[in-house]
Amino acid sequence: MISTVNKYLSLVKFSHTIFAMPFALTGFFIATVKAEQSFSWQLFLLVVLCMVFARSAAMAFNRWLDADIDKKNPRTAQREIPRGVITEGNALLFVIANCVLFMTTTWFINPLCFYLSPVALLVVLGYSYTKRFTAFCHLVLGLGLSLAPVGAYLAVAGHFALLPVLLSLLVLCWVSGFDIIYSLQDEDFDRSLSLNSIPAWLGKAGALHFSEGLHLVAGILAIIIGIDGQFHWLYVIGAAVFVLMLISQHLLVKPNDLSRVNLAFMTTNGIASVVFAVFAIADMLLIG
């Protein structure tokens, strides 16, 4: 049983939840503190479950859809489906189960979240098709993860507001930027199979410049969020560390040296998301 669970946790790269979950929690507390909504542990748990189910569905679907491609790529050939650790049929059943669990969970949150749940699934599942027809697939991935903070806000407040939308835009630019850096590893492979990506389109140097532009916008949005949300010094510290982590990625990775891509991808972005969320939430709870 434990072995099976571990296989599926590996399939969906559960550790990568560290990217979007902190921003979902930030959106949750923006609603409870800034929008003055009451805190509920039950609602908090439902939001966390929605994040887990939606992300698990999206990742497993990506692995299922790309199984044939992953078999041909030396970097991904050891993933669970190409190795036969998990069958394609079981992976698809896992996707369906998580989609059902996600929509069921939104039913217990509020009608708006339930009605929007198919749209959210369309975005996070649809991303997996995009590299077959557009180099801007990275932005679709960013859009998928950007639903986390605004979705968490909607779960609590039941309506849209500017601040969580700005936070979602920050996530979109941040995720799209670091996904471009990560995809540098597959530039030649993508071209060989006529798959689309920013590196395959612009080359390594051009892709890094594109990523820098997205991360510049993310940094500007962090400043705007601090001003619009009337945050204080704790937020400033978290936002400053977040921006420094963005800068460090571009110091670690060069067009002629991809040896530290994984360090830039996992470590710096993991630190960026957690520190930003911890300090933003602490600012709201401790200062107001």
PDB file of C-alpha atoms in Angstrom:
ATOM      1  CA  MET A   1       0.000   0.000   0.000  1.00  0.00           C
ATOM      2  CA  ILE A   2       2.750   2.447   1.010  1.00  0.00           C
ATOM      3  CA  SER A   3       4.724   1.496  -2.095  1.00  0.00           C
ATOM      4  CA  THR A   4       1.722   2.207  -4.337  1.00  0.00           C
ATOM      5  CA  VAL A   5       1.110   5.574  -2.681  1.00  0.00           C
ATOM      6  CA  ASN A   6       4.756   6.502  -3.155  1.00  0.00           C
ATOM      7  CA  LYS A   7       4.551   5.599  -6.845  1.00  0.00           C
ATOM      8  CA  TYR A   8       1.640   7.984  -7.378  1.00  0.00           C
ATOM      9  CA  LEU A   9       3.251  10.715  -5.275  1.00  0.00           C
ATOM     10  CA  SER A  10       6.291  10.381  -7.535  1.00  0.00           C
ATOM     11  CA  LEU A  11       4.093  10.387 -10.643  1.00  0.00           C
ATOM     12  CA  VAL A  12       2.635  13.789  -9.756  1.00  0.00           C
ATOM     13  CA  LYS A  13       5.869  15.164  -8.252  1.00  0.00           C
ATOM     14  CA  PHE A  14       4.044  15.945  -5.018  1.00  0.00           C
ATOM     15  CA  SER A  15       7.033  17.884  -3.671  1.00  0.00           C
ATOM     16  CA  HIS A  16       6.425  20.492  -6.391  1.00  0.00           C
ATOM     17  CA  THR A  17       3.220  21.467  -4.576  1.00  0.00           C
ATOM     18  CA  ILE A  18       5.564  23.867  -2.797  1.00  0.00           C
ATOM     19  CA  PHE A  19       5.296  26.208  -5.799  1.00  0.00           C
ATOM     20  CA  ALA A  20       1.565  26.999  -5.824  1.00  0.00           C
ATOM     21  CA  MET A  21       0.308  26.019  -2.350  1.00  0.00           C
ATOM     22  CA  PRO A  22       1.945  28.960  -0.509  1.00  0.00           C
ATOM     23  CA  PHE A  23       0.269  31.409  -2.890  1.00  0.00           C
ATOM     24  CA  ALA A  24      -3.083  29.677  -2.429  1.00  0.00           C
ATOM     25  CA  LEU A  25      -2.716  30.129   1.335  1.00  0.00           C
ATOM     26  CA  THR A  26      -1.793  33.782   0.781  1.00  0.00           C
ATOM     27  CA  GLY A  27      -4.987  34.250  -1.237  1.00  0.00           C
ATOM     28  CA  PHE A  28      -6.941  32.535   1.550  1.00  0.00           C
ATOM     29  CA  PHE A  29      -5.624  34.924   4.207  1.00  0.00           C
ATOM     30  CA  ILE A  30      -6.092  37.971   1.983  1.00  0.00           C
ATOM     31  CA  ALA A  31      -9.778  37.065   2.054  1.00  0.00           C
ATOM     32  CA  THR A  32      -9.930  36.424   5.796  1.00  0.00           C
ATOM     33  CA  VAL A  33      -7.888  39.491   6.820  1.00  0.00           C
ATOM     34  CA  LYS A  34      -8.060  42.108   4.075  1.00  0.00           C
ATOM     35  CA  ALA A  35     -11.648  41.308   3.052  1.00  0.00           C
ATOM     36  CA  GLU A  36     -12.591  40.719   6.701  1.00  0.00           C
ATOM     37  CA  GLN A  37     -14.125  37.297   6.204  1.00  0.00           C
ATOM     38  CA  SER A  38     -14.378  34.834   9.091  1.00  0.00           C
ATOM     39  CA  PHE A  39     -11.726  32.126   9.394  1.00  0.00           C
ATOM     40  CA  SER A  40     -12.878  28.504   9.165  1.00  0.00           C
ATOM     41  CA  TRP A  41     -10.657  25.454   9.636  1.00  0.00           C
ATOM     42  CA  GLN A  42     -13.109  23.410   7.574  1.00  0.00           C
ATOM     43  CA  LEU A  43     -12.869  25.855   4.669  1.00  0.00           C
ATOM     44  CA  PHE A  44      -9.090  25.975   5.052  1.00  0.00           C
ATOM     45  CA  LEU A  45      -8.926  22.177   4.717  1.00  0.00           C
ATOM     46  CA  LEU A  46     -11.252  22.219   1.701  1.00  0.00           C
ATOM     47  CA  VAL A  47      -9.036  24.772  -0.060  1.00  0.00           C
ATOM     48  CA  VAL A  48      -5.940  22.660   0.604  1.00  0.00           C
ATOM     49  CA  LEU A  49      -7.730  19.554  -0.720  1.00  0.00           C
ATOM     50  CA  CYS A  50      -8.795  21.425  -3.861  1.00  0.00           C
ATOM     51  CA  MET A  51      -5.171  22.360  -4.480  1.00  0.00           C
ATOM     52  CA  VAL A  52      -3.989  18.771  -4.023  1.00  0.00           C
ATOM     53  CA  PHE A  53      -6.711  17.235  -6.214  1.00  0.00           C
ATOM     54  CA  ALA A  54      -6.437  19.769  -9.061  1.00  0.00           C
ATOM     55  CA  ARG A  55      -2.661  19.615  -9.175  1.00  0.00           C
ATOM     56  CA  SER A  56      -2.594  15.807  -8.975  1.00  0.00           C
ATOM     57  CA  ALA A  57      -5.079  15.585 -11.840  1.00  0.00           C
ATOM     58  CA  ALA A  58      -3.054  18.019 -13.958  1.00  0.00           C
ATOM     59  CA  MET A  59       0.305  16.333 -13.374  1.00  0.00           C
ATOM     60  CA  ALA A  60      -0.988  12.798 -13.896  1.00  0.00           C
ATOM     61  CA  PHE A  61      -2.800  13.869 -17.065  1.00  0.00           C
ATOM     62  CA  ASN A  62       0.411  15.416 -18.376  1.00  0.00           C
ATOM     63  CA  ARG A  63       2.308  12.193 -17.691  1.00  0.00           C
ATOM     64  CA  TRP A  64      -0.442  10.120 -19.334  1.00  0.00           C
ATOM     65  CA  LEU A  65      -0.730  12.306 -22.430  1.00  0.00           C
ATOM     66  CA  ASP A  66       3.036  12.638 -22.896  1.00  0.00           C
ATOM     67  CA  ALA A  67       3.914   8.990 -22.206  1.00  0.00           C
ATOM     68  CA  ASP A  68       5.088   8.327 -25.775  1.00  0.00           C
ATOM     69  CA  ILE A  69       7.115  11.545 -25.845  1.00  0.00           C
ATOM     70  CA  ASP A  70       8.667  10.820 -22.443  1.00  0.00           C
ATOM     71  CA  LYS A  71       9.836   7.407 -23.672  1.00  0.00           C
ATOM     72  CA  LYS A  72      11.907   9.080 -26.399  1.00  0.00           C
ATOM     73  CA  ASN A  73      13.473  11.739 -24.174  1.00  0.00           C
ATOM     74  CA  PRO A  74      16.534  10.536 -22.191  1.00  0.00           C
ATOM     75  CA  ARG A  75      15.698  13.064 -19.448  1.00  0.00           C
ATOM     76  CA  THR A  76      12.179  11.697 -18.907  1.00  0.00           C
ATOM     77  CA  ALA A  77      12.482   8.050 -19.945  1.00  0.00           C
ATOM     78  CA  GLN A  78      12.701   6.939 -16.296  1.00  0.00           C
ATOM     79  CA  ARG A  79       9.337   8.417 -15.352  1.00  0.00           C
ATOM     80  CA  GLU A  80       6.758   6.008 -13.932  1.00  0.00           C
ATOM     81  CA  ILE A  81       4.677   5.370 -17.074  1.00  0.00           C
ATOM     82  CA  PRO A  82       7.576   4.877 -19.530  1.00  0.00           C
ATOM     83  CA  ARG A  83       9.187   2.440 -17.055  1.00  0.00           C
ATOM     84  CA  GLY A  84       5.930   0.549 -16.592  1.00  0.00           C
ATOM     85  CA  VAL A  85       5.755   1.277 -12.860  1.00  0.00           C
ATOM     86  CA  ILE A  86       2.272   2.733 -13.437  1.00  0.00           C
ATOM     87  CA  THR A  87       0.178   1.718 -16.441  1.00  0.00           C
ATOM     88  CA  GLU A  88      -1.377   4.326 -18.720  1.00  0.00           C
ATOM     89  CA  GLY A  89      -4.839   3.013 -17.804  1.00  0.00           C
ATOM     90  CA  ASN A  90      -4.251   3.378 -14.080  1.00  0.00           C
ATOM     91  CA  ALA A  91      -2.804   6.852 -14.581  1.00  0.00           C
ATOM     92  CA  LEU A  92      -5.933   7.916 -16.462  1.00  0.00           C
ATOM     93  CA  LEU A  93      -8.164   6.482 -13.721  1.00  0.00           C
ATOM     94  CA  PHE A  94      -6.122   8.474 -11.212  1.00  0.00           C
ATOM     95  CA  VAL A  95      -6.754  11.628 -13.265  1.00  0.00           C
ATOM     96  CA  ILE A  96     -10.507  11.010 -13.386  1.00  0.00           C
ATOM     97  CA  ALA A  97     -10.664  10.279  -9.653  1.00  0.00           C
ATOM     98  CA  ASN A  98      -8.862  13.507  -8.797  1.00  0.00           C
ATOM     99  CA  CYS A  99     -11.082  15.544 -11.125  1.00  0.00           C
ATOM    100  CA  VAL A 100     -14.187  14.125  -9.442  1.00  0.00           C
ATOM    101  CA  LEU A 101     -12.734  14.750  -5.977  1.00  0.00           C
ATOM    102  CA  PHE A 102     -11.821  18.318  -6.956  1.00  0.00           C
ATOM    103  CA  MET A 103     -15.301  19.162  -8.219  1.00  0.00           C
ATOM    104  CA  THR A 104     -16.938  17.439  -5.258  1.00  0.00           C
ATOM    105  CA  THR A 105     -14.797  19.457  -2.852  1.00  0.00           C
ATOM    106  CA  THR A 106     -15.742  22.736  -4.548  1.00  0.00           C
ATOM    107  CA  TRP A 107     -19.410  21.770  -4.075  1.00  0.00           C
ATOM    108  CA  PHE A 108     -18.874  21.999  -0.311  1.00  0.00           C
ATOM    109  CA  ILE A 109     -17.183  25.406  -0.590  1.00  0.00           C
ATOM    110  CA  ASN A 110     -19.663  27.647  -2.415  1.00  0.00           C
ATOM    111  CA  PRO A 111     -21.703  27.683  -5.662  1.00  0.00           C
ATOM    112  CA  LEU A 112     -19.297  30.042  -7.478  1.00  0.00           C
ATOM    113  CA  CYS A 113     -16.308  27.758  -6.929  1.00  0.00           C
ATOM    114  CA  PHE A 114     -18.345  24.746  -8.022  1.00  0.00           C
ATOM    115  CA  TYR A 115     -19.561  26.429 -11.233  1.00  0.00           C
ATOM    116  CA  LEU A 116     -16.017  27.561 -12.056  1.00  0.00           C
ATOM    117  CA  SER A 117     -14.415  24.181 -11.286  1.00  0.00           C
ATOM    118  CA  PRO A 118     -14.807  22.811 -14.854  1.00  0.00           C
ATOM    119  CA  VAL A 119     -13.101  25.967 -16.172  1.00  0.00           C
ATOM    120  CA  ALA A 120     -10.209  25.461 -13.765  1.00  0.00           C
ATOM    121  CA  LEU A 121      -9.852  21.828 -14.850  1.00  0.00           C
ATOM    122  CA  LEU A 122      -9.988  22.833 -18.511  1.00  0.00           C
ATOM    123  CA  VAL A 123      -7.030  25.169 -17.966  1.00  0.00           C
ATOM    124  CA  VAL A 124      -4.848  22.863 -15.851  1.00  0.00           C
ATOM    125  CA  LEU A 125      -5.503  19.801 -18.008  1.00  0.00           C
ATOM    126  CA  GLY A 126      -5.456  21.693 -21.296  1.00  0.00           C
ATOM    127  CA  TYR A 127      -1.908  22.892 -20.678  1.00  0.00           C
ATOM    128  CA  SER A 128      -0.575  19.449 -21.575  1.00  0.00           C
ATOM    129  CA  TYR A 129      -1.740  19.843 -25.192  1.00  0.00           C
ATOM    130  CA  THR A 130      -0.298  23.310 -25.764  1.00  0.00           C
ATOM    131  CA  LYS A 131       3.310  22.441 -26.624  1.00  0.00           C
ATOM    132  CA  ARG A 132       1.928  20.659 -29.661  1.00  0.00           C
ATOM    133  CA  PHE A 133       0.826  23.953 -31.238  1.00  0.00           C
ATOM    134  CA  THR A 134       2.278  27.013 -29.419  1.00  0.00           C
ATOM    135  CA  ALA A 135       5.590  28.135 -27.980  1.00  0.00           C
ATOM    136  CA  PHE A 136       3.629  30.025 -25.322  1.00  0.00           C
ATOM    137  CA  CYS A 137       2.809  26.769 -23.515  1.00  0.00           C
ATOM    138  CA  HIS A 138       4.810  28.036 -20.529  1.00  0.00           C
ATOM    139  CA  LEU A 139       2.322  30.872 -20.045  1.00  0.00           C
ATOM    140  CA  VAL A 140      -0.550  28.395 -20.030  1.00  0.00           C
ATOM    141  CA  LEU A 141       1.225  26.468 -17.269  1.00  0.00           C
ATOM    142  CA  GLY A 142       1.649  29.754 -15.423  1.00  0.00           C
ATOM    143  CA  LEU A 143      -2.050  30.481 -15.908  1.00  0.00           C
ATOM    144  CA  GLY A 144      -2.926  27.120 -14.410  1.00  0.00           C
ATOM    145  CA  LEU A 145      -0.916  27.720 -11.250  1.00  0.00           C
ATOM    146  CA  SER A 146      -2.095  31.325 -11.075  1.00  0.00           C
ATOM    147  CA  LEU A 147      -5.626  30.079 -10.392  1.00  0.00           C
ATOM    148  CA  ALA A 148      -4.484  29.027  -6.897  1.00  0.00           C
ATOM    149  CA  PRO A 149      -4.526  32.407  -5.075  1.00  0.00           C
ATOM    150  CA  VAL A 150      -7.661  33.771  -6.747  1.00  0.00           C
ATOM    151  CA  GLY A 151      -9.425  30.432  -6.289  1.00  0.00           C
ATOM    152  CA  ALA A 152      -8.587  30.381  -2.584  1.00  0.00           C
ATOM    153  CA  TYR A 153      -9.833  33.958  -2.264  1.00  0.00           C
ATOM    154  CA  LEU A 154     -13.104  33.053  -3.998  1.00  0.00           C
ATOM    155  CA  ALA A 155     -13.541  30.105  -1.655  1.00  0.00           C
ATOM    156  CA  VAL A 156     -13.606  32.456   1.322  1.00  0.00           C
ATOM    157  CA  ALA A 157     -15.048  35.708  -0.024  1.00  0.00           C
ATOM    158  CA  GLY A 158     -17.297  34.400  -2.800  1.00  0.00           C
ATOM    159  CA  HIS A 159     -16.465  37.293  -5.144  1.00  0.00           C
ATOM    160  CA  PHE A 160     -13.568  38.650  -7.199  1.00  0.00           C
ATOM    161  CA  ALA A 161     -11.265  41.460  -6.033  1.00  0.00           C
ATOM    162  CA  LEU A 162      -8.233  43.273  -7.437  1.00  0.00           C
ATOM    163  CA  LEU A 163      -5.613  42.195  -4.885  1.00  0.00           C
ATOM    164  CA  PRO A 164      -5.888  38.410  -5.398  1.00  0.00           C
ATOM    165  CA  VAL A 165      -6.007  38.970  -9.180  1.00  0.00           C
ATOM    166  CA  LEU A 166      -2.732  40.904  -8.952  1.00  0.00           C
ATOM    167  CA  LEU A 167      -1.271  38.039  -6.930  1.00  0.00           C
ATOM    168  CA  SER A 168      -2.418  35.601  -9.610  1.00  0.00           C
ATOM    169  CA  LEU A 169      -0.725  37.686 -12.297  1.00  0.00           C
ATOM    170  CA  LEU A 170       2.473  37.585 -10.256  1.00  0.00           C
ATOM    171  CA  VAL A 171       2.253  33.787 -10.088  1.00  0.00           C
ATOM    172  CA  LEU A 172       1.594  33.594 -13.833  1.00  0.00           C
ATOM    173  CA  CYS A 173       4.730  35.595 -14.687  1.00  0.00           C
ATOM    174  CA  TRP A 174       6.885  33.861 -12.053  1.00  0.00           C
ATOM    175  CA  VAL A 175       5.906  30.303 -13.035  1.00  0.00           C
ATOM    176  CA  SER A 176       6.077  30.954 -16.774  1.00  0.00           C
ATOM    177  CA  GLY A 177       9.535  32.432 -16.341  1.00  0.00           C
ATOM    178  CA  PHE A 178      11.009  29.559 -14.375  1.00  0.00           C
ATOM    179  CA  ASP A 179       9.351  26.950 -16.594  1.00  0.00           C
ATOM    180  CA  ILE A 180      11.148  28.493 -19.571  1.00  0.00           C
ATOM    181  CA  ILE A 181      14.440  28.117 -17.694  1.00  0.00           C
ATOM    182  CA  TYR A 182      13.655  24.479 -16.899  1.00  0.00           C
ATOM    183  CA  SER A 183      12.706  23.724 -20.509  1.00  0.00           C
ATOM    184  CA  LEU A 184      16.123  24.860 -21.750  1.00  0.00           C
ATOM    185  CA  GLN A 185      17.209  21.272 -21.158  1.00  0.00           C
ATOM    186  CA  ASP A 186      14.869  20.026 -23.900  1.00  0.00           C
ATOM    187  CA  GLU A 187      15.573  22.601 -26.609  1.00  0.00           C
ATOM    188  CA  ASP A 188      17.143  20.156 -29.064  1.00  0.00           C
ATOM    189  CA  PHE A 189      14.720  17.350 -28.241  1.00  0.00           C
ATOM    190  CA  ASP A 190      11.688  19.608 -28.757  1.00  0.00           C
ATOM    191  CA  ARG A 191      12.978  20.689 -32.141  1.00  0.00           C
ATOM    192  CA  SER A 192      13.625  17.084 -33.179  1.00  0.00           C
ATOM    193  CA  LEU A 193       9.952  16.214 -32.562  1.00  0.00           C
ATOM    194  CA  SER A 194       8.568  19.570 -33.749  1.00  0.00           C
ATOM    195  CA  LEU A 195       7.343  20.358 -30.236  1.00  0.00           C
ATOM    196  CA  ASN A 196       6.891  23.992 -29.316  1.00  0.00           C
ATOM    197  CA  SER A 197       8.635  25.898 -26.539  1.00  0.00           C
ATOM    198  CA  ILE A 198      10.247  29.285 -26.057  1.00  0.00           C
ATOM    199  CA  PRO A 199      13.778  27.759 -26.120  1.00  0.00           C
ATOM    200  CA  ALA A 200      12.980  25.824 -29.314  1.00  0.00           C
ATOM    201  CA  TRP A 201      11.656  29.050 -30.839  1.00  0.00           C
ATOM    202  CA  LEU A 202      14.172  31.651 -29.625  1.00  0.00           C
ATOM    203  CA  GLY A 203      17.178  29.556 -28.623  1.00  0.00           C
ATOM    204  CA  LYS A 204      18.752  29.507 -25.170  1.00  0.00           C
ATOM    205  CA  ALA A 205      19.855  33.142 -25.032  1.00  0.00           C
ATOM    206  CA  GLY A 206      16.553  34.464 -26.373  1.00  0.00           C
ATOM    207  CA  ALA A 207      14.570  32.225 -24.018  1.00  0.00           C
ATOM    208  CA  LEU A 208      16.519  33.489 -21.012  1.00  0.00           C
ATOM    209  CA  HIS A 209      15.794  37.083 -22.038  1.00  0.00           C
ATOM    210  CA  PHE A 210      12.101  36.211 -22.359  1.00  0.00           C
ATOM    211  CA  SER A 211      12.205  34.668 -18.881  1.00  0.00           C
ATOM    212  CA  GLU A 212      13.980  37.737 -17.494  1.00  0.00           C
ATOM    213  CA  GLY A 213      11.187  39.931 -18.844  1.00  0.00           C
ATOM    214  CA  LEU A 214       8.514  37.820 -17.173  1.00  0.00           C
ATOM    215  CA  HIS A 215      10.399  37.850 -13.870  1.00  0.00           C
ATOM    216  CA  LEU A 216      10.851  41.608 -14.111  1.00  0.00           C
ATOM    217  CA  VAL A 217       7.069  41.965 -14.381  1.00  0.00           C
ATOM    218  CA  ALA A 218       6.652  39.585 -11.425  1.00  0.00           C
ATOM    219  CA  GLY A 219       8.957  41.791  -9.337  1.00  0.00           C
ATOM    220  CA  ILE A 220       7.006  44.925 -10.295  1.00  0.00           C
ATOM    221  CA  LEU A 221       3.751  43.185  -9.380  1.00  0.00           C
ATOM    222  CA  ALA A 222       5.184  42.296  -5.960  1.00  0.00           C
ATOM    223  CA  ILE A 223       5.680  46.029  -5.358  1.00  0.00           C
ATOM    224  CA  ILE A 224       2.200  46.911  -6.631  1.00  0.00           C
ATOM    225  CA  ILE A 225       0.629  44.248  -4.400  1.00  0.00           C
ATOM    226  CA  GLY A 226       2.436  45.671  -1.374  1.00  0.00           C
ATOM    227  CA  ILE A 227       1.084  49.138  -2.115  1.00  0.00           C
ATOM    228  CA  ASP A 228      -2.463  48.135  -3.103  1.00  0.00           C
ATOM    229  CA  GLY A 229      -2.805  45.748  -0.161  1.00  0.00           C
ATOM    230  CA  GLN A 230      -1.356  48.273   2.307  1.00  0.00           C
ATOM    231  CA  PHE A 231       1.142  45.722   3.555  1.00  0.00           C
ATOM    232  CA  HIS A 232       3.900  46.553   6.028  1.00  0.00           C
ATOM    233  CA  TRP A 233       7.574  45.798   6.708  1.00  0.00           C
ATOM    234  CA  LEU A 234       7.179  42.037   7.027  1.00  0.00           C
ATOM    235  CA  TYR A 235       5.734  41.861   3.520  1.00  0.00           C
ATOM    236  CA  VAL A 236       8.599  44.029   2.242  1.00  0.00           C
ATOM    237  CA  ILE A 237      11.119  41.485   3.590  1.00  0.00           C
ATOM    238  CA  GLY A 238       9.285  38.560   1.974  1.00  0.00           C
ATOM    239  CA  ALA A 239       8.883  40.370  -1.344  1.00  0.00           C
ATOM    240  CA  ALA A 240      12.561  41.371  -1.323  1.00  0.00           C
ATOM    241  CA  VAL A 241      13.669  37.759  -0.803  1.00  0.00           C
ATOM    242  CA  PHE A 242      11.265  36.668  -3.548  1.00  0.00           C
ATOM    243  CA  VAL A 243      12.812  39.135  -6.011  1.00  0.00           C
ATOM    244  CA  LEU A 244      16.335  38.117  -4.983  1.00  0.00           C
ATOM    245  CA  MET A 245      15.459  34.482  -5.688  1.00  0.00           C
ATOM    246  CA  LEU A 246      14.245  35.476  -9.155  1.00  0.00           C
ATOM    247  CA  ILE A 247      17.502  37.293  -9.824  1.00  0.00           C
ATOM    248  CA  SER A 248      19.567  34.364  -8.549  1.00  0.00           C
ATOM    249  CA  GLN A 249      17.983  32.015 -11.115  1.00  0.00           C
ATOM    250  CA  HIS A 250      19.345  34.147 -13.918  1.00  0.00           C
ATOM    251  CA  LEU A 251      22.779  34.252 -12.302  1.00  0.00           C
ATOM    252  CA  LEU A 252      22.821  30.454 -11.957  1.00  0.00           C
ATOM    253  CA  VAL A 253      21.795  29.579 -15.521  1.00  0.00           C
ATOM    254  CA  LYS A 254      23.644  30.721 -18.637  1.00  0.00           C
ATOM    255  CA  PRO A 255      23.060  29.813 -22.321  1.00  0.00           C
ATOM    256  CA  ASN A 256      26.300  27.835 -22.372  1.00  0.00           C
ATOM    257  CA  ASP A 257      25.968  26.342 -18.875  1.00  0.00           C
ATOM    258  CA  LEU A 258      22.792  24.472 -17.846  1.00  0.00           C
ATOM    259  CA  SER A 259      24.466  22.476 -15.074  1.00  0.00           C
ATOM    260  CA  ARG A 260      22.562  24.367 -12.364  1.00  0.00           C
ATOM    261  CA  VAL A 261      19.106  24.363 -13.946  1.00  0.00           C
ATOM    262  CA  ASN A 262      17.698  21.988 -11.337  1.00  0.00           C
ATOM    263  CA  LEU A 263      19.110  24.129  -8.527  1.00  0.00           C
ATOM    264  CA  ALA A 264      17.505  27.202 -10.085  1.00  0.00           C
ATOM    265  CA  PHE A 265      14.229  25.359 -10.667  1.00  0.00           C
ATOM    266  CA  MET A 266      13.584  23.599  -7.368  1.00  0.00           C
ATOM    267  CA  THR A 267      15.641  25.296  -4.675  1.00  0.00           C
ATOM    268  CA  THR A 268      15.362  28.982  -5.538  1.00  0.00           C
ATOM    269  CA  ASN A 269      11.691  28.804  -6.506  1.00  0.00           C
ATOM    270  CA  GLY A 270      10.813  26.724  -3.456  1.00  0.00           C
ATOM    271  CA  ILE A 271      12.465  29.322  -1.225  1.00  0.00           C
ATOM    272  CA  ALA A 272      10.827  32.161  -3.172  1.00  0.00           C
ATOM    273  CA  SER A 273       7.267  30.870  -2.775  1.00  0.00           C
ATOM    274  CA  VAL A 274       7.536  29.826   0.879  1.00  0.00           C
ATOM    275  CA  VAL A 275       9.275  32.992   2.076  1.00  0.00           C
ATOM    276  CA  PHE A 276       6.892  35.249   0.162  1.00  0.00           C
ATOM    277  CA  ALA A 277       3.842  33.501   1.620  1.00  0.00           C
ATOM    278  CA  VAL A 278       5.150  33.226   5.188  1.00  0.00           C
ATOM    279  CA  PHE A 279       6.038  36.906   5.394  1.00  0.00           C
ATOM    280  CA  ALA A 280       2.897  38.100   3.592  1.00  0.00           C
ATOM    281  CA  ILE A 281       0.644  36.029   5.863  1.00  0.00           C
ATOM    282  CA  ALA A 282       2.599  37.052   8.973  1.00  0.00           C
ATOM    283  CA  ASP A 283       2.245  40.693   7.919  1.00  0.00           C
ATOM    284  CA  MET A 284      -1.527  40.301   7.694  1.00  0.00           C
ATOM    285  CA  LEU A 285      -1.956  38.332  10.923  1.00  0.00           C
ATOM    286  CA  LEU A 286       0.543  40.167  13.134  1.00  0.00           C
ATOM    287  CA  ILE A 287       0.286  43.743  11.849  1.00  0.00           C
ATOM    288  CA  GLY A 288      -3.045  43.794  10.002  1.00  0.00           C
TER     289      GLY A 288
END
